[in-house]
Amino acid sequence: MRVKPRFNVREILSSFSANLRSFKYQSLSPSSIRLLQVHRLADKEIRCSLKTFSIDDAPPFHALSYTWGYPLITESSPSRSSTWKRLAFLKRVEAKSPRLLHFDGHDAFSNQKITDTTPCFPINCDGRTIHVTANLHDALTMLAGREITTSIRPGYLWIDALCINQTDLLERSCQVSLMADIFKAAQGVVIWLGEEDEFTQGAFTVIERLSSISRDRWKLMPYTGFYGDGKCLADIGVEPPSFQDWLGFLAFINRPWFSRAWVVQELALCRTATVVCGGKIIPWKKLSKTIEFIRYTKWYHHLSTEKLKHLPEARFGQDAHKKLLESNTRLDITPMYLNYTRDTVQSYIAGESKQSPSFRLLIDAHRTTKATDPRDKVYAFLSLANRGRAPPGHDPDFIQADYQRSVQQVYTQAASALLHHYKSLYLLSHVEDQSLTNVPGLPSWVPDYSVALQPYSLQFRGNCNWSACGKLEWIPPKIGSLTDTGLLPVQGFLVDTIADAAVMPYEAADAAEPWASIVNLVSNLPNPYPIGKLSGSPISRVEALWRTLTTNTYSRQHPAPSHCGASFVDYILNLSIRHRLAPWSSQETDFHPHQTPTSTLVNPGWADLLAAEPPDSPYSIQIYRKRLAALVEDMITKDSYSPIELAQLHHDIENGSGRVRRLFRTGDRMLLGTGARSLEKGDEVWILSGGHVPYILRRMEGGSDNAKGKQKSRHRLVGEAYVHGLMHGDPYRHGCEMVSTVLE
């Protein structure tokens, strides 16, 4: 028996084709906008109309905030939406039989590869056709089919993809400059997150329960209260979310909408915001309070599949939850900064604060956001920024949206303007590791805003007030020279050269190898450490190690409190036990005297390192052995053992070094530091005038002749660095000569 195909090829492809003539946009005046009216669905066809108004005389309208691409996380089950099923079908046709896309003169897709952001779906606009993306098609279907709330009825809407002629670069540039006025004028914003998936119910359970907790009770929630049976929540009368609920929230908060660059402005400026996820609707205020609670308690540190998959509850649950646990998904700072920016801007609009966010704060804080057009990682924040705090020497509109400029030009212009305005080299700390740079042709000192900054800058580690350069200021060149030449002149001190560097986890064959390389590196340091006295007393090289691994910061406190040293000894013990037992791991639990390890691991020589400590040292081998005996007894005698009290130290090590920064040792001065993953032996450690932290530079061959006929040195920036003993104080104390160089 022949099975009838699910889709009729011609019928489906015909539904993508335009039976009407294409819509023709009329030119807009500089102060005009278009608004959309969505009519009730008729025969499943979306019908709408566009009208032009002066922005000052526009009727009441709402704005739509959405993503152009797929709205769910990849770990969700495939979308049940008929729109996405049709798009998936179209992709299969393109892959297997592309000629079918060109029948009866139909060639709408001939010049582009079909993706989730391709406008494929026709809608009827004033009797003519406009093609929209799959997600916008679903959003329009939702808007045409029902009222969102009693206060949001189908009426006038502002939707970027339809109200701006996306093919007219001049109009796009002009309308982008009006975005702040548009969203401030809107009655509110409808946030379309896409349809519900298998995680949605759990996410809304978390939101409903956490948003019900009064703020005065947040302080009762301990950092480790996230784990266990949720007793801290039960004690205040809130039913603890289940493990599956937390996974649902993690999936929900990682939907692409939360990481979209334009969302920052759309949410920050709107009067009210309503979140729509399939059939579920909540006010933004509830989600905002949930995010604030998680930030306040620092529970976002625990909301990571890398950590959650080790909990006992991870053994149970649906296949979807297990699939999510196998991914590398976490709650990062993106939604928290999104929420913070809205609160800050709304306080300014209400007159409760004197300043709105600066362009610098916005572009730095929202570095992790994404944009289809990389230039929007700059342009998306221009209208939202406090224009009164624009760089002096420039017009307040110092950067104008101009889509005729290249990405490299836009990023270099933004970096130049920020350097000139702040007259410091803080921006160098926001340059990503060179292995992550995506935009070709960027000078080494210009951040690639199209990629996330990982790790985040040392300035965000806590209240550290780094002052490696003391009071020395950077001397900026003539305005315009940075963008014209791509060269950044700097002055400073060459402190030392990197002589050795540790192995990173991603380079290692096993978990112990990076730690073995760290121990070997530290074992070559003098004891006590050459610089960096604490309370007037020399410090052990072991103390220099843990302070360097954490960038001398614990739970945002700087310098890290001394009790962290004892915790570090326990941390070493837990590492040692796990590294020793790992080769014996197998399904066989019975004891067999003749059993041999199933694998071999490099063994870090912690005992030898600590044996070199004096007997009165808090890191002596005697203390190590005493703590080891207590730890083993706890493991054997207690029903369960969990070193949960080391969670904060582990977090600070992971973010101070761990998988994100490489530990290194310098040659002559024997200093210990962490820096960019791409650093190499032979790279130079500098303290630069106007740079609050040390920087690693790589010397380049050749140079240009200066006025005296001497060859001027040139370097490329490798990245910022934490170097123990160099982070504060007068840089002249190191006995180095002030020299100049140029960063390419």
XYZ file of C-alpha atoms in Angstrom:
744
model
C 0.000 0.000 0.000
C 1.334 3.407 -0.921
C 1.556 5.854 1.977
C 0.274 9.312 1.232
C 3.014 11.887 1.809
C 2.471 14.214 4.739
C 2.978 17.311 2.597
C 2.014 17.984 -0.992
C 5.148 19.597 -2.411
C 3.426 21.989 -4.777
C 0.783 22.999 -2.254
C 3.344 23.695 0.465
C 5.728 25.554 -1.836
C 2.842 27.535 -3.249
C 2.004 28.698 0.273
C 5.444 30.310 0.433
C 5.082 32.028 -2.907
C 3.570 35.462 -3.312
C 0.200 35.424 -5.076
C 0.074 39.197 -4.663
C 2.527 41.826 -5.776
C 5.301 42.632 -3.344
C 4.718 45.463 -0.900
C 6.454 48.723 -1.833
C 7.582 50.956 1.037
C 7.174 54.718 0.701
C 9.952 56.943 2.005
C 9.745 58.212 5.579
C 10.562 61.678 6.842
C 13.233 61.797 9.601
C 10.586 62.093 12.351
C 8.028 59.625 10.985
C 7.328 56.000 11.846
C 5.084 53.295 10.470
C 2.570 51.451 12.637
C 0.958 48.119 11.877
C -2.642 47.046 12.314
C -3.142 43.283 12.507
C -6.616 42.147 11.507
C -8.429 39.053 12.675
C -7.405 35.854 10.946
C -9.308 35.110 7.774
C -8.904 31.659 6.225
C -5.636 31.326 8.153
C -4.253 34.269 6.179
C -2.631 37.053 8.185
C -3.876 40.409 6.983
C -2.518 43.712 8.150
C -2.027 47.304 7.104
C 0.738 49.873 7.568
C 0.148 53.554 8.247
C 2.606 56.406 8.634
C 2.550 58.871 11.529
C 4.743 61.545 12.979
C 6.249 60.056 16.107
C 4.896 63.008 18.101
C 1.311 62.471 16.865
C 1.171 58.671 16.757
C -1.954 56.962 18.151
C -1.593 54.594 21.141
C 0.395 51.516 20.152
C 2.313 48.570 21.575
C 5.694 47.303 20.435
C 6.548 43.661 19.827
C 9.793 42.234 21.157
C 10.820 38.878 19.707
C 13.699 37.000 18.093
C 14.135 36.717 14.362
C 15.327 33.108 14.633
C 14.245 29.933 16.413
C 12.757 30.881 19.801
C 13.429 27.650 21.725
C 16.649 26.137 23.021
C 18.126 23.371 20.903
C 17.540 20.812 23.681
C 13.756 21.277 23.416
C 11.727 18.863 21.366
C 11.170 20.038 17.781
C 8.610 22.795 17.549
C 4.989 21.704 17.232
C 4.140 24.897 15.369
C 2.914 24.276 11.829
C 5.001 27.264 10.727
C 8.239 25.684 11.873
C 7.228 22.300 10.452
C 6.700 23.938 7.064
C 10.073 25.677 7.306
C 11.787 22.390 8.212
C 10.119 20.836 5.169
C 11.378 23.658 2.978
C 14.936 23.144 4.246
C 14.731 19.437 3.383
C 13.532 20.276 -0.107
C 16.404 22.720 -0.546
C 18.922 20.113 0.599
C 17.637 17.217 -1.500
C 15.837 18.726 -4.519
C 16.643 22.438 -4.857
C 15.113 22.508 -8.345
C 11.672 22.106 -6.766
C 12.062 25.620 -5.373
C 11.999 26.984 -8.914
C 8.752 25.806 -10.434
C 6.298 27.915 -12.420
C 8.599 30.864 -12.121
C 8.756 30.633 -8.341
C 12.309 31.571 -7.300
C 11.826 33.505 -4.075
C 14.661 31.599 -2.407
C 17.117 31.432 -5.279
C 19.566 33.982 -3.913
C 19.880 32.864 -0.310
C 20.287 29.784 1.799
C 17.170 29.116 3.828
C 17.753 29.532 7.563
C 15.617 30.173 10.636
C 15.926 33.922 9.996
C 14.974 33.830 6.326
C 11.704 35.690 5.610
C 9.781 32.855 3.956
C 6.187 33.307 5.035
C 3.962 35.721 3.115
C 1.444 37.961 4.842
C -1.092 40.247 3.208
C -0.250 43.876 3.883
C -2.600 46.383 2.275
C -3.325 43.894 -0.501
C 0.324 43.218 -1.198
C 2.834 40.663 0.063
C 5.557 40.952 2.660
C 7.560 37.892 3.656
C 8.307 37.434 7.352
C 10.313 34.970 9.421
C 8.735 31.873 10.965
C 8.841 33.245 14.518
C 7.301 36.566 13.515
C 4.609 34.667 11.620
C 3.753 32.778 14.833
C 3.742 36.042 16.804
C 1.395 37.704 14.308
C -0.883 34.663 14.434
C -0.970 34.997 18.210
C -1.678 38.736 18.054
C -4.414 38.296 15.466
C -6.066 35.472 17.332
C -6.647 36.867 20.805
C -6.259 39.602 23.360
C -3.084 39.339 25.408
C -4.601 40.923 28.499
C -7.534 43.203 29.104
C -5.187 46.154 28.522
C -3.590 44.821 25.313
C -5.974 44.344 22.443
C -5.125 44.033 18.763
C -4.543 47.590 17.588
C -1.574 49.520 16.390
C 1.762 47.768 16.745
C 5.357 48.659 16.058
C 7.372 45.674 14.772
C 10.874 46.321 13.473
C 10.857 43.822 10.594
C 7.654 45.314 9.142
C 7.703 48.956 10.193
C 11.241 49.541 8.898
C 12.196 48.943 5.289
C 15.025 46.505 6.019
C 16.445 46.795 2.480
C 16.940 50.568 2.738
C 20.196 51.139 4.651
C 19.611 54.873 5.018
C 16.136 54.322 6.472
C 17.462 51.652 8.827
C 20.111 54.055 10.106
C 17.551 56.835 10.602
C 14.968 54.617 12.315
C 17.590 53.132 14.646
C 18.250 56.664 15.921
C 14.525 56.941 16.767
C 14.297 53.635 18.618
C 14.467 55.163 22.083
C 11.621 57.565 21.256
C 9.552 54.748 19.752
C 9.757 52.490 22.800
C 9.206 55.357 25.235
C 6.110 56.359 23.260
C 4.670 52.831 23.217
C 1.964 51.955 25.739
C 3.854 48.776 26.508
C 5.818 45.899 25.020
C 4.578 42.401 24.232
C 7.448 39.921 24.641
C 6.915 36.885 22.438
C 9.105 33.994 23.631
C 7.650 31.391 21.281
C 5.449 28.416 22.026
C 5.479 26.305 25.173
C 7.775 23.313 25.387
C 8.313 20.491 27.876
C 10.245 22.829 30.191
C 7.735 25.680 30.367
C 5.554 24.409 33.219
C 8.558 23.873 35.485
C 9.884 27.340 34.660
C 6.598 29.011 35.546
C 6.468 27.043 38.802
C 9.848 28.531 39.781
C 8.724 32.031 38.763
C 5.452 31.866 40.695
C 7.089 30.556 43.882
C 10.216 32.721 43.997
C 8.395 35.904 43.032
C 6.084 35.386 46.013
C 8.962 35.752 48.508
C 9.085 39.178 50.123
C 12.411 40.975 49.734
C 12.997 41.233 53.467
C 13.288 37.419 53.585
C 15.897 37.105 50.874
C 18.672 37.488 53.437
C 17.481 34.260 55.083
C 18.515 32.252 52.005
C 22.086 30.893 52.382
C 24.404 30.515 49.396
C 24.233 26.714 49.693
C 20.475 26.731 50.378
C 19.912 25.901 46.737
C 21.027 22.328 47.418
C 19.386 19.668 49.554
C 15.676 19.536 50.233
C 15.084 23.301 50.021
C 14.579 23.622 53.767
C 15.350 27.344 53.740
C 12.371 27.930 51.416
C 10.088 25.608 53.342
C 10.951 27.471 56.547
C 9.368 30.639 55.145
C 6.312 28.837 53.791
C 7.373 28.476 50.142
C 7.213 25.056 48.541
C 10.686 24.352 47.144
C 10.826 23.898 43.363
C 11.736 20.406 42.282
C 14.921 19.493 40.455
C 12.896 19.283 37.236
C 11.396 22.725 37.911
C 14.882 24.235 38.192
C 15.905 22.566 34.939
C 12.777 24.003 33.347
C 13.714 27.495 34.495
C 17.259 27.033 33.226
C 15.889 26.067 29.805
C 13.387 28.958 29.847
C 15.913 31.665 30.786
C 18.234 30.425 28.031
C 15.706 31.014 25.268
C 17.355 33.179 22.600
C 15.206 36.243 23.373
C 17.070 36.868 26.647
C 20.411 37.202 24.846
C 19.287 39.451 21.967
C 21.071 42.839 21.880
C 18.054 44.927 20.824
C 15.993 43.489 23.689
C 18.000 45.581 26.177
C 16.609 48.833 24.810
C 13.165 47.454 24.096
C 12.723 46.304 27.680
C 14.503 49.182 29.420
C 12.417 51.971 27.895
C 8.943 50.452 27.841
C 6.326 51.496 30.397
C 5.094 47.959 30.953
C 6.093 44.576 29.596
C 4.039 41.419 29.229
C 5.687 38.038 28.644
C 3.832 35.619 26.353
C 5.015 32.017 26.040
C 2.506 29.969 24.071
C -0.687 30.059 26.124
C 1.006 31.376 29.292
C 1.113 35.076 30.110
C 2.870 36.818 32.993
C 3.827 40.411 33.705
C 7.545 41.126 33.449
C 7.502 42.226 37.103
C 7.163 38.612 38.253
C 10.035 37.403 36.139
C 12.084 40.438 37.189
C 11.651 39.658 40.872
C 12.624 36.033 40.268
C 15.829 37.103 38.514
C 16.610 39.574 41.312
C 16.151 36.864 43.944
C 18.506 34.479 42.139
C 21.092 37.242 41.739
C 20.833 38.332 45.392
C 21.269 34.803 46.749
C 23.961 34.016 44.136
C 22.054 30.848 43.333
C 22.851 31.472 39.694
C 26.301 30.059 40.508
C 24.593 26.677 40.966
C 22.271 26.874 37.956
C 24.574 25.075 35.570
C 24.134 21.652 34.026
C 27.816 20.984 34.810
C 26.880 21.167 38.499
C 23.285 19.949 38.427
C 24.131 16.692 36.666
C 26.064 15.547 39.737
C 23.043 15.779 42.034
C 21.220 12.542 42.977
C 17.993 13.795 41.373
C 19.731 13.868 37.988
C 19.341 10.082 37.745
C 15.600 10.452 37.316
C 13.359 12.465 35.050
C 12.191 12.628 31.476
C 14.406 12.185 28.435
C 14.181 15.928 27.759
C 15.665 16.723 31.159
C 18.451 14.181 30.638
C 19.198 15.701 27.237
C 19.450 19.163 28.809
C 21.802 17.848 31.496
C 24.108 16.537 28.788
C 24.443 20.046 27.355
C 26.655 22.814 28.679
C 23.863 25.150 29.771
C 24.015 27.660 32.606
C 22.383 30.802 33.869
C 24.932 33.483 33.053
C 24.874 37.209 33.762
C 22.957 38.159 30.596
C 19.387 38.084 32.037
C 20.580 39.753 35.254
C 22.149 42.686 33.408
C 19.046 42.872 31.208
C 16.894 43.236 34.297
C 19.347 45.618 36.006
C 19.417 47.949 33.000
C 15.619 48.163 32.925
C 15.511 48.996 36.642
C 18.221 51.645 36.228
C 16.591 53.312 33.231
C 13.124 53.256 34.772
C 14.496 54.869 37.947
C 16.010 57.618 35.801
C 12.764 58.143 33.863
C 10.823 58.335 37.150
C 13.259 60.924 38.495
C 14.545 58.610 41.221
C 18.133 58.714 39.929
C 20.109 61.479 38.261
C 21.760 59.573 35.439
C 20.850 56.941 32.925
C 23.440 54.296 31.973
C 26.490 55.430 30.045
C 27.384 53.979 26.663
C 30.447 52.378 28.278
C 28.352 50.585 30.899
C 25.850 49.356 28.339
C 28.326 48.033 25.798
C 30.398 46.339 28.535
C 27.557 44.872 30.591
C 25.717 43.483 27.571
C 28.738 42.037 25.815
C 27.213 38.546 26.018
C 24.179 39.526 23.925
C 23.837 38.521 20.280
C 22.785 40.324 17.127
C 22.150 39.149 13.575
C 24.101 42.161 12.313
C 27.363 42.493 14.303
C 27.212 46.291 14.014
C 24.143 46.238 16.231
C 26.349 45.231 19.170
C 27.211 48.949 19.138
C 24.160 50.548 17.545
C 21.644 48.781 19.811
C 22.830 50.859 22.799
C 23.263 54.322 21.271
C 19.758 55.643 21.862
C 19.605 54.150 25.348
C 22.891 55.685 26.496
C 23.082 58.968 28.393
C 24.023 61.296 25.553
C 25.241 63.941 27.995
C 28.084 61.600 28.897
C 29.363 61.195 25.358
C 33.086 61.628 24.722
C 34.194 65.300 24.821
C 35.687 66.634 21.637
C 32.918 64.874 19.767
C 29.375 65.865 19.061
C 27.048 64.320 21.715
C 25.959 62.007 18.922
C 29.567 60.883 18.625
C 28.620 57.574 17.015
C 25.789 57.535 14.545
C 24.222 54.348 13.236
C 25.559 53.940 9.732
C 25.020 50.573 8.082
C 27.251 51.556 5.192
C 30.307 51.239 7.470
C 32.040 47.898 7.957
C 31.988 46.018 11.258
C 35.717 46.677 11.687
C 35.159 50.428 11.205
C 32.243 50.543 13.655
C 34.122 48.688 16.408
C 37.313 50.730 15.946
C 35.336 53.981 16.033
C 33.564 52.943 19.237
C 36.840 51.897 20.907
C 38.569 55.133 19.872
C 35.721 57.276 21.211
C 35.703 55.454 24.553
C 39.489 55.683 24.987
C 39.489 59.418 24.256
C 36.583 60.102 26.567
C 37.832 58.223 29.629
C 41.538 58.983 29.015
C 42.455 55.582 30.399
C 43.258 52.159 29.004
C 40.413 50.381 30.801
C 39.171 49.236 27.379
C 42.155 46.899 26.969
C 40.647 44.713 29.696
C 37.623 44.165 27.458
C 39.547 42.652 24.567
C 38.724 38.965 24.251
C 41.293 36.188 24.010
C 42.721 36.355 20.495
C 41.619 32.771 19.807
C 38.006 33.969 20.057
C 38.241 37.038 17.801
C 35.792 36.721 14.926
C 35.915 40.032 13.016
C 38.911 40.145 10.638
C 41.182 43.179 10.491
C 40.613 44.457 14.024
C 43.600 46.055 15.783
C 44.628 43.975 18.814
C 43.469 46.752 21.189
C 39.899 46.895 19.808
C 37.328 44.558 21.410
C 35.411 42.275 19.080
C 31.954 43.054 20.418
C 30.431 40.288 18.298
C 31.789 37.662 20.732
C 31.293 37.287 24.469
C 34.079 38.337 26.811
C 35.187 35.110 28.471
C 36.453 35.429 31.106
C 34.852 38.693 32.099
C 37.141 41.593 32.944
C 39.010 41.712 36.267
C 37.132 44.927 37.052
C 34.003 42.790 37.559
C 35.627 40.402 40.048
C 34.566 42.517 43.010
C 35.273 45.792 44.779
C 38.973 45.551 44.020
C 39.879 49.082 42.853
C 42.923 47.817 40.977
C 45.630 50.489 40.723
C 48.671 48.875 39.111
C 49.566 52.132 37.352
C 49.248 54.244 40.483
C 48.435 57.823 39.448
C 50.035 57.629 36.007
C 47.707 58.732 33.206
C 47.642 57.704 29.579
C 48.468 60.437 27.088
C 45.924 60.108 24.259
C 46.900 60.947 20.668
C 45.128 63.408 18.422
C 41.421 62.664 18.002
C 40.846 60.709 14.824
C 44.337 59.224 14.629
C 43.297 55.940 16.252
C 40.625 55.231 13.667
C 42.809 56.470 10.809
C 45.919 54.442 11.642
C 44.640 51.584 13.826
C 47.680 52.164 16.061
C 47.440 52.880 19.798
C 50.450 54.652 21.373
C 51.026 53.694 25.032
C 53.591 54.410 27.720
C 54.612 52.188 30.606
C 57.029 49.776 32.256
C 58.220 46.439 30.945
C 58.224 44.480 34.235
C 59.277 40.992 33.167
C 58.972 38.236 30.588
C 56.894 35.064 30.921
C 59.182 32.075 31.482
C 56.693 29.264 32.106
C 52.955 28.650 31.747
C 50.592 26.008 33.088
C 48.542 23.536 31.078
C 44.882 24.450 30.580
C 42.162 21.826 31.225
C 41.154 21.690 27.560
C 44.760 20.856 26.637
C 45.121 18.035 29.182
C 44.722 14.304 28.749
C 43.266 13.913 32.251
C 41.887 16.035 35.088
C 45.058 15.980 37.185
C 47.483 17.184 34.516
C 46.655 20.931 34.766
C 47.088 20.819 38.542
C 50.345 18.903 38.199
C 51.673 21.630 35.902
C 50.540 24.302 38.381
C 52.346 22.584 41.264
C 55.516 22.243 39.174
C 55.322 25.899 38.192
C 54.882 27.085 41.804
C 57.631 24.752 43.056
C 60.101 26.823 41.011
C 59.174 30.011 42.888
C 61.251 31.200 45.845
C 59.702 30.705 49.273
C 58.611 33.152 50.620
C 57.118 34.869 47.563
C 59.302 37.761 46.345
C 56.691 40.555 46.543
C 53.242 40.979 47.999
C 53.574 41.168 51.756
C 50.427 40.822 53.837
C 50.292 42.801 57.091
C 54.029 43.439 56.832
C 54.977 39.741 56.824
C 56.337 37.749 53.862
C 53.811 35.321 52.395
C 54.238 31.708 51.449
C 54.324 30.745 47.794
C 51.310 28.520 48.563
C 49.408 31.574 49.718
C 50.552 33.454 46.631
C 49.142 30.534 44.622
C 45.620 30.532 46.039
C 45.450 34.316 46.026
C 46.505 34.285 42.370
C 44.072 31.498 41.421
C 41.201 33.518 42.937
C 42.622 36.901 41.813
C 42.762 37.573 45.565
C 38.971 37.815 45.647
C 36.469 35.743 47.627
C 32.749 36.326 47.236
C 33.595 39.734 45.695
C 35.661 40.661 48.769
C 39.194 41.961 48.118
C 41.677 41.081 49.414
C 40.377 37.586 50.048
C 40.105 36.855 53.808
C 42.863 34.761 55.366
C 40.497 31.898 56.267
C 40.437 31.033 52.569
C 43.898 29.554 53.096
C 42.510 26.781 55.306
C 39.733 26.197 52.779
C 42.352 25.936 50.042
C 44.091 23.127 51.957
C 40.755 21.276 52.080
C 40.286 22.044 48.381
C 43.688 20.491 47.628
C 42.765 17.417 49.671
C 39.506 16.911 47.792
C 41.336 17.303 44.491
C 44.022 14.819 45.561
C 41.525 12.175 46.681
C 39.499 12.434 43.496
C 42.589 12.372 41.293
C 43.927 9.332 43.144
C 40.645 7.413 42.982
C 39.730 8.287 39.398
C 41.955 5.584 37.796
C 40.233 2.934 39.925
C 36.736 3.935 38.876
C 34.726 1.047 37.425
C 31.369 -0.638 37.765
C 32.939 -3.216 40.100
C 32.448 -2.198 43.744
C 33.862 -5.312 45.465
C 37.416 -5.235 46.815
C 40.028 -7.271 44.953
C 43.619 -7.067 46.277
C 45.021 -7.854 42.835
C 43.055 -5.128 41.083
C 45.139 -2.546 39.213
C 44.108 0.941 38.137
C 42.013 1.090 34.974
C 44.003 4.124 33.863
C 46.918 6.256 34.923
C 46.911 9.898 35.945
C 49.615 12.465 36.412
C 49.898 12.946 40.169
C 50.241 16.577 41.326
C 52.981 16.804 43.942
C 51.010 18.690 46.570
C 52.695 16.845 49.459
C 56.169 17.805 48.248
C 55.117 21.434 47.815
C 53.676 21.597 51.328
C 56.597 19.670 52.842
C 58.826 22.618 51.907
C 56.749 24.905 54.138
C 58.144 25.755 57.611
C 56.460 23.941 60.554
C 54.684 27.112 61.728
C 53.172 27.742 58.293
C 49.365 27.369 57.948
C 50.196 25.310 54.843
C 52.689 22.929 56.472
C 52.671 19.215 55.733
C 51.658 18.552 59.350
C 48.439 20.536 58.925
C 47.859 18.870 55.568
C 48.083 15.405 57.128
C 45.848 16.349 60.045
C 43.161 17.663 57.693
C 43.555 14.587 55.476
C 42.866 12.268 58.420
C 39.773 14.268 59.401
C 38.526 14.313 55.805
C 38.896 10.571 55.316
C 37.148 9.927 58.632
C 34.242 12.124 57.521
C 33.997 10.230 54.242
C 33.935 6.842 55.971
C 31.852 7.520 59.076
C 29.173 9.874 57.739
C 26.153 8.731 55.738
C 27.123 11.089 52.966
C 30.000 13.437 52.330
C 29.696 16.662 50.374
C 32.249 19.484 50.620
C 29.539 22.035 49.881
C 31.292 24.618 52.060
C 33.968 24.835 49.351
C 31.430 25.911 46.698
C 32.265 29.624 46.906
C 36.026 29.029 46.789
C 35.539 26.696 43.828
C 33.494 29.375 42.055
C 36.204 31.995 42.596
C 38.980 29.674 41.419
C 36.980 28.744 38.312
C 36.410 32.410 37.452
C 39.826 33.662 38.554
C 41.782 31.001 36.704
C 40.335 27.512 36.207
C 39.212 27.015 32.631
C 39.300 30.685 31.679
C 42.770 32.053 32.582
C 46.234 30.527 32.261
C 48.619 30.536 35.220
C 52.151 31.730 34.441
C 55.496 32.494 36.078
C 57.880 35.248 35.028
C 61.620 34.753 34.608
C 63.742 37.360 36.394
C 61.393 38.542 39.142
C 59.741 35.123 39.659
C 56.221 36.513 39.810
C 53.019 34.458 39.628
C 50.034 35.539 37.573
C 47.058 34.535 35.452
C 46.296 35.862 32.001
C 44.780 35.135 28.624
C 44.674 31.526 27.491
C 46.670 32.489 24.394
C 49.678 33.820 26.319
C 53.005 32.201 25.478
C 56.503 31.948 26.885
C 58.363 35.080 25.856
C 55.340 37.379 26.124
C 55.973 40.484 28.207
C 54.271 41.705 31.391
C 53.715 45.476 31.310
C 52.283 48.120 33.598
C 50.845 50.823 31.319
C 50.054 54.412 32.241
C 46.282 54.645 32.564
C 45.954 50.862 32.886
C 44.620 49.777 36.257
C 45.811 46.175 35.839
C 48.955 44.719 34.239
C 48.832 43.700 30.587
C 50.539 41.013 28.555
C 52.009 42.276 25.285
C 53.656 40.356 22.452
C 56.594 42.061 20.771
C 56.337 42.346 16.985
C 59.255 42.405 14.613
C 59.983 45.620 12.760
C 58.580 49.058 13.430
C 58.405 52.543 12.040
C 61.081 55.213 12.144
C 60.366 58.052 14.535
C 61.574 61.630 14.184
C 65.013 60.801 15.633
C 65.582 57.955 13.236
C 65.213 55.306 15.910
C 63.134 52.202 15.439
C 59.952 52.426 17.507
C 58.856 49.167 19.148
C 55.523 47.627 18.304
C 53.439 45.131 20.215
C 50.157 43.334 19.996
C 47.897 43.084 23.023
C 47.476 39.560 24.372
C 45.224 40.536 27.280
C 44.945 41.746 30.848
C 46.607 39.898 33.723
C 46.467 39.425 37.458
C 50.053 39.365 38.794
C 50.363 38.897 42.529
C 52.241 41.861 43.984
C 51.693 44.217 41.021
C 48.002 45.040 41.383
C 48.337 48.104 43.640
C 50.883 50.787 44.474
C 53.434 53.053 42.814
C 54.798 51.333 39.693
C 58.133 53.158 40.038
C 58.909 50.956 43.058
C 59.772 48.119 40.699
C 62.797 50.037 39.409
C 61.755 49.914 35.750
C 62.278 52.623 33.134
C 59.296 54.323 31.516
C 59.215 53.504 27.792
C 56.808 53.956 24.893
C 55.470 51.491 22.377
C 52.658 51.200 19.873
C 49.904 48.568 19.898
C 48.975 47.293 16.471
